[in-house]
């Protein structure tokens, strides 16, 4: 009788203990920490941009900056602790798959990137404050302190990708009947998709000044896309073992971009610097992201069907054509919709967003500027050049992806 009463109680206690211990599924805590840091960095960056659009000058400890600092500090501390742990704990099981540097320290490659990136980010903070005090309000994204900050951010984010990638590659393509191992493998692969999508978000922000919907009918728009995206998408697409890896990565990118732009405009914000040409009362959203999920899905289909059947040069050519024509097919009409249609001027599509320092009555706010007009022949020639750039970009991306598939430390 005593045994019959105790059995379910004991089982329940064991289940609670298992859930407490196994929520990580054997994945090191610092890996979760650096992926979280990458999210903090992206959302802090987007908040900072919207702060500049809505409020103006920010201080060293403005809320968006603090969120980015949290990302840098968490990534640096967790990765630094992992390095010290592997260095001084000689019996640590991960030491055998770590990298030795400076003849003394041991650590994973991802942890090294995270520490270097965090130091660059934290160094850029006082430099940015001095820049503002000396030269005034930023009028562009790539000022010298912002360049250091963006490099640091992207290094931290690349470190989070490499941290997950090393685990993913050590697992490989093995099949198992163990449910815990199946869950672990799926979570690691999903975390790779999330971390890759977060870095893709920052990559888009980096090129966003040249890729507004106002240029979507001009070849410059597609040339910048050819430079920025095939190299990255082909690299992470090759590194991901998921059948729809690029679809997941581009979906994460879109949600990462849209969530802050959907939420922050619900909160009040008023300009604190002049001139105020657009007297706003709430945060202004950033931009609706490119619909990269469409070419991402088609590239998944292409790579699943032809990877291993075509050499990388032919695959790069096919990928460049798929990416560029898919992007043209979706962004030409969608860019026009965002820029000209009254149905896009709402909370969801963000087309009514306008910085406090810009004149809301500007005649080209909702129509294309003649500067971006091209003849059919000019557009065809420019798009052909963009296709060649995309081919080179995709080929480099496949080469980079081959390296990523070999990372295990």
XYZ file of C-alpha atoms in Angstrom:
409
model
C 0.000 0.000 0.000
C 2.810 2.337 0.951
C 4.600 1.579 -2.312
C 1.492 2.149 -4.394
C 1.008 5.592 -2.865
C 4.602 6.636 -3.263
C 5.056 5.610 -6.892
C 3.064 8.410 -8.593
C 4.517 11.012 -6.235
C 8.040 9.825 -6.994
C 7.290 9.809 -10.717
C 5.970 13.389 -10.601
C 9.070 14.572 -8.719
C 11.319 12.861 -11.287
C 9.419 14.534 -14.124
C 9.846 17.976 -12.547
C 13.550 17.340 -12.040
C 13.937 16.173 -15.638
C 12.180 19.279 -16.929
C 14.390 21.509 -14.785
C 17.572 19.797 -15.913
C 16.717 19.027 -19.546
C 15.097 22.245 -20.768
C 18.399 23.007 -22.480
C 18.455 19.544 -24.141
C 22.180 19.285 -23.556
C 22.887 22.551 -25.398
C 25.402 24.770 -23.519
C 23.831 27.732 -21.751
C 26.203 30.222 -23.403
C 24.773 29.248 -26.818
C 21.299 30.298 -25.704
C 22.841 33.460 -24.241
C 24.571 34.551 -27.446
C 21.445 33.952 -29.571
C 19.501 36.070 -27.046
C 22.244 38.701 -27.306
C 21.862 38.765 -31.080
C 18.129 39.472 -30.691
C 18.827 42.293 -28.194
C 21.308 43.822 -30.625
C 18.905 43.829 -33.589
C 15.945 45.195 -31.666
C 18.141 47.764 -29.939
C 19.395 48.916 -33.352
C 15.870 49.185 -34.787
C 14.652 51.028 -31.695
C 17.592 53.425 -32.005
C 16.728 54.183 -35.648
C 13.087 54.820 -34.740
C 14.224 56.949 -31.801
C 16.219 59.152 -34.189
C 13.221 59.372 -36.537
C 10.810 60.287 -33.745
C 12.684 61.979 -30.895
C 16.067 63.004 -32.246
C 19.214 63.257 -30.171
C 19.775 60.421 -27.725
C 22.234 60.120 -24.873
C 24.849 57.522 -24.094
C 22.385 55.652 -21.863
C 19.246 56.074 -23.947
C 16.954 53.001 -23.742
C 17.812 51.702 -27.255
C 21.512 51.937 -26.465
C 21.003 50.093 -23.181
C 19.299 47.236 -25.012
C 22.265 46.958 -27.386
C 24.677 47.127 -24.437
C 22.753 44.281 -22.770
C 23.354 42.211 -25.895
C 27.069 43.037 -25.901
C 27.533 42.426 -22.169
C 25.605 39.137 -22.129
C 27.486 37.810 -25.161
C 30.844 38.972 -23.791
C 30.338 37.669 -20.261
C 28.931 34.263 -21.166
C 31.496 33.720 -23.901
C 34.336 35.022 -21.738
C 33.308 32.675 -18.917
C 33.247 29.783 -21.376
C 36.788 30.636 -22.504
C 38.076 30.839 -18.915
C 36.287 27.610 -18.028
C 37.914 25.726 -20.900
C 41.293 27.317 -20.159
C 41.522 26.486 -16.448
C 39.422 23.320 -16.297
C 41.673 20.885 -18.122
C 39.264 17.987 -17.729
C 36.382 19.868 -19.367
C 34.880 17.630 -22.107
C 34.612 20.550 -24.588
C 38.319 21.326 -24.402
C 39.063 18.669 -27.013
C 36.912 20.522 -29.562
C 38.113 24.035 -28.691
C 40.531 26.455 -30.332
C 43.797 27.414 -28.623
C 44.859 31.052 -29.022
C 47.663 33.245 -27.739
C 49.326 30.040 -26.527
C 47.323 30.141 -23.282
C 43.564 30.315 -23.761
C 41.083 27.742 -25.042
C 37.650 28.524 -26.372
C 35.172 27.858 -29.117
C 35.488 29.891 -32.305
C 32.024 31.363 -31.717
C 32.947 32.496 -28.206
C 36.034 34.287 -29.552
C 33.966 36.169 -32.116
C 31.432 37.157 -29.446
C 34.095 38.541 -27.104
C 35.778 40.545 -29.879
C 32.446 41.879 -31.123
C 31.285 42.825 -27.624
C 34.507 44.772 -27.013
C 34.057 46.647 -30.317
C 30.450 47.504 -29.442
C 31.277 48.784 -25.970
C 34.248 50.766 -27.347
C 32.010 52.471 -29.915
C 29.600 53.788 -27.244
C 31.736 56.634 -25.800
C 33.092 57.330 -29.322
C 29.512 57.801 -30.592
C 28.675 60.105 -27.677
C 31.754 62.221 -28.393
C 30.841 62.310 -32.104
C 27.359 63.637 -31.323
C 28.706 66.273 -28.943
C 31.267 67.396 -31.527
C 29.403 67.141 -34.842
C 25.739 67.103 -33.828
C 22.886 64.841 -34.933
C 23.578 61.977 -37.334
C 22.216 62.371 -40.835
C 23.250 58.909 -42.026
C 23.723 55.397 -40.654
C 27.421 54.854 -41.501
C 29.233 57.456 -39.405
C 32.645 56.299 -38.037
C 31.324 55.354 -34.558
C 28.282 53.668 -36.077
C 30.563 51.713 -38.419
C 32.526 50.372 -35.439
C 29.253 49.611 -33.663
C 27.788 47.794 -36.670
C 30.973 45.768 -37.169
C 30.927 44.798 -33.487
C 27.244 43.891 -33.676
C 27.716 41.739 -36.747
C 30.772 40.016 -35.224
C 28.741 39.145 -32.101
C 25.921 37.878 -34.297
C 28.323 35.884 -36.463
C 29.754 34.466 -33.233
C 26.288 33.284 -32.219
C 25.891 31.624 -35.633
C 29.259 29.874 -35.329
C 28.472 28.760 -31.757
C 25.310 27.017 -32.943
C 26.957 25.840 -36.164
C 29.722 23.965 -34.332
C 27.123 21.980 -32.377
C 25.059 21.386 -35.501
C 28.034 20.099 -37.489
C 29.160 17.787 -34.695
C 25.716 16.190 -34.745
C 25.822 15.925 -38.540
C 23.082 14.107 -40.438
C 22.901 11.134 -38.103
C 19.531 9.532 -37.495
C 18.471 8.314 -34.085
C 15.474 6.754 -32.392
C 16.176 8.580 -29.129
C 13.480 11.233 -28.674
C 15.743 13.495 -26.604
C 18.442 13.430 -29.301
C 15.843 14.166 -31.992
C 14.593 17.188 -30.039
C 18.143 18.361 -29.426
C 19.075 18.121 -33.124
C 15.935 19.946 -34.230
C 16.410 22.719 -31.662
C 20.046 23.248 -32.661
C 19.061 23.468 -36.346
C 16.223 25.838 -35.518
C 18.556 27.993 -33.416
C 20.907 28.201 -36.383
C 18.005 29.460 -38.505
C 17.078 32.030 -35.864
C 20.639 33.305 -35.419
C 21.141 33.496 -39.207
C 17.862 35.408 -39.600
C 18.921 37.913 -36.946
C 22.179 38.677 -38.757
C 20.266 38.985 -42.040
C 18.183 41.721 -40.364
C 21.275 43.801 -39.603
C 22.585 43.190 -43.124
C 19.349 44.616 -44.510
C 19.569 47.666 -42.213
C 23.113 48.253 -43.444
C 21.890 48.527 -47.058
C 18.456 50.013 -46.365
C 19.445 53.587 -47.229
C 19.916 52.460 -50.831
C 16.961 50.077 -50.993
C 13.874 52.099 -50.140
C 10.614 51.383 -51.950
C 11.088 54.738 -53.731
C 13.878 53.054 -55.778
C 12.107 49.745 -56.461
C 11.671 50.571 -60.173
C 15.339 51.422 -60.639
C 18.210 49.013 -61.290
C 20.238 50.488 -58.405
C 17.764 48.774 -56.059
C 18.460 45.345 -57.580
C 22.182 45.958 -57.853
C 22.436 46.581 -54.123
C 20.333 43.477 -53.480
C 22.671 41.444 -55.729
C 25.675 42.645 -53.736
C 24.179 42.095 -50.294
C 22.005 38.995 -50.246
C 23.030 36.065 -52.525
C 26.416 35.730 -50.810
C 24.784 35.447 -47.403
C 21.724 33.405 -48.353
C 23.740 30.808 -50.259
C 26.228 30.486 -47.396
C 23.663 29.918 -44.653
C 21.439 27.919 -47.004
C 24.252 25.476 -47.659
C 25.144 25.312 -43.966
C 21.570 24.604 -42.844
C 20.513 20.926 -42.877
C 16.817 21.848 -42.763
C 14.919 21.286 -45.993
C 13.412 24.768 -45.778
C 16.307 26.439 -43.992
C 16.275 29.645 -46.053
C 12.504 29.943 -45.731
C 12.884 29.830 -41.941
C 15.830 32.249 -41.978
C 14.019 34.821 -44.137
C 10.827 34.440 -42.076
C 12.828 35.148 -38.895
C 14.342 38.206 -40.606
C 10.936 39.558 -41.581
C 9.408 39.064 -38.128
C 12.497 40.530 -36.454
C 12.175 43.643 -38.599
C 8.408 44.000 -38.325
C 7.675 43.358 -34.642
C 9.388 46.547 -33.324
C 7.882 48.597 -36.172
C 4.428 47.289 -35.313
C 4.743 47.772 -31.546
C 6.716 50.996 -30.978
C 4.311 53.284 -32.941
C 1.695 52.430 -30.303
C 3.735 54.467 -27.801
C 3.969 58.270 -27.582
C 7.080 60.074 -28.782
C 7.661 63.756 -29.535
C 10.670 65.453 -31.171
C 13.253 67.051 -28.888
C 15.346 68.668 -31.621
C 14.501 71.121 -34.343
C 13.539 71.834 -36.979
C 10.286 69.924 -36.552
C 8.688 69.818 -39.998
C 6.400 66.910 -39.159
C 4.842 67.374 -35.682
C 4.400 63.724 -34.685
C 3.036 62.403 -31.386
C 4.073 58.730 -31.585
C 7.071 56.669 -32.646
C 7.584 56.440 -36.389
C 8.161 52.942 -37.775
C 11.271 52.022 -39.762
C 10.461 50.352 -43.112
C 8.629 47.286 -44.332
C 11.363 44.737 -45.112
C 12.052 43.197 -48.500
C 10.009 40.078 -49.218
C 13.097 37.868 -49.166
C 10.979 34.940 -48.033
C 9.837 34.410 -51.662
C 13.328 34.029 -53.214
C 14.362 32.213 -50.006
C 11.672 29.565 -50.542
C 12.578 29.165 -54.225
C 16.285 28.878 -53.368
C 15.414 26.139 -50.857
C 13.661 24.251 -53.647
C 16.588 24.783 -56.010
C 19.252 23.697 -53.529
C 17.281 20.672 -52.349
C 16.811 19.445 -55.916
C 20.171 20.257 -57.500
C 22.753 20.470 -54.687
C 25.195 17.641 -55.379
C 23.902 17.247 -58.938
C 25.296 20.519 -60.286
C 28.773 21.835 -59.631
C 28.930 25.022 -57.579
C 29.493 27.285 -60.600
C 26.313 26.100 -62.305
C 24.407 26.140 -59.029
C 25.556 29.725 -58.392
C 24.340 30.769 -61.845
C 20.949 29.133 -61.301
C 20.669 30.621 -57.802
C 21.526 34.115 -59.071
C 18.817 33.911 -61.732
C 16.224 32.524 -59.295
C 17.009 35.131 -56.677
C 17.053 38.143 -58.982
C 13.959 37.293 -61.040
C 11.994 36.287 -57.927
C 12.995 39.533 -56.219
C 12.003 41.539 -59.302
C 8.663 39.732 -59.539
C 7.697 40.521 -55.951
C 9.427 43.827 -55.183
C 8.483 45.727 -58.360
C 4.727 45.559 -57.607
C 5.088 45.445 -53.829
C 7.466 48.416 -53.794
C 4.991 50.368 -55.919
C 2.189 49.374 -53.542
C 4.157 50.566 -50.499
C 5.208 53.814 -52.130
C 2.056 54.914 -53.925
C -1.023 53.114 -52.638
C -3.209 54.680 -49.896
C -3.906 51.114 -48.736
C -0.289 50.831 -47.564
C -0.542 53.886 -45.284
C -1.446 52.038 -42.114
C -0.060 50.337 -39.031
C 0.657 47.073 -40.854
C 2.482 48.200 -44.018
C 4.139 51.225 -42.339
C 4.019 53.475 -45.436
C 2.700 56.467 -43.487
C 5.813 56.541 -41.291
C 7.685 59.837 -41.752
C 10.531 61.334 -39.749
C 9.833 64.497 -37.734
C 12.558 66.340 -39.668
C 11.077 65.661 -43.129
C 8.423 67.768 -44.806
C 5.193 65.698 -44.909
C 3.942 67.739 -47.889
C 6.882 66.818 -50.149
C 5.434 66.136 -53.597
C 7.337 62.864 -54.031
C 6.396 61.372 -50.689
C 3.880 59.062 -52.352
C 5.079 58.967 -55.961
C 8.290 58.149 -57.787
C 10.886 60.846 -58.259
C 11.906 61.454 -61.903
C 15.530 60.904 -60.852
C 14.835 57.156 -60.676
C 13.135 56.927 -64.079
C 14.752 54.629 -66.653
C 13.972 53.500 -70.167
C 13.355 49.798 -70.802
C 16.798 49.509 -72.398
C 18.500 51.189 -69.432
C 16.690 48.947 -66.970
C 17.480 45.785 -68.961
C 21.182 46.677 -69.137
C 21.365 47.532 -65.439
C 19.467 44.398 -64.430
C 21.801 42.281 -66.549
C 24.758 43.757 -64.692
C 23.004 43.020 -61.393
C 22.577 39.376 -62.512
C 26.340 39.085 -63.056
C 26.999 40.582 -59.623
C 24.494 38.156 -58.087
C 26.294 35.241 -59.778
C 29.648 36.256 -58.271
C 27.975 36.885 -54.925
C 26.237 33.482 -54.933
C 29.442 31.660 -55.893
C 31.343 33.264 -53.020
C 28.412 32.386 -50.769
C 28.616 28.697 -51.715
C 32.360 28.713 -51.028
C 31.702 30.333 -47.651
C 28.927 27.820 -46.958
C 31.318 24.916 -47.618
C 33.579 26.355 -44.926
C 30.668 26.764 -42.551
C 29.725 23.099 -42.956
C 33.196 22.123 -41.722
C 33.173 24.252 -38.548
C 33.180 22.025 -35.456
C 35.046 24.067 -32.868
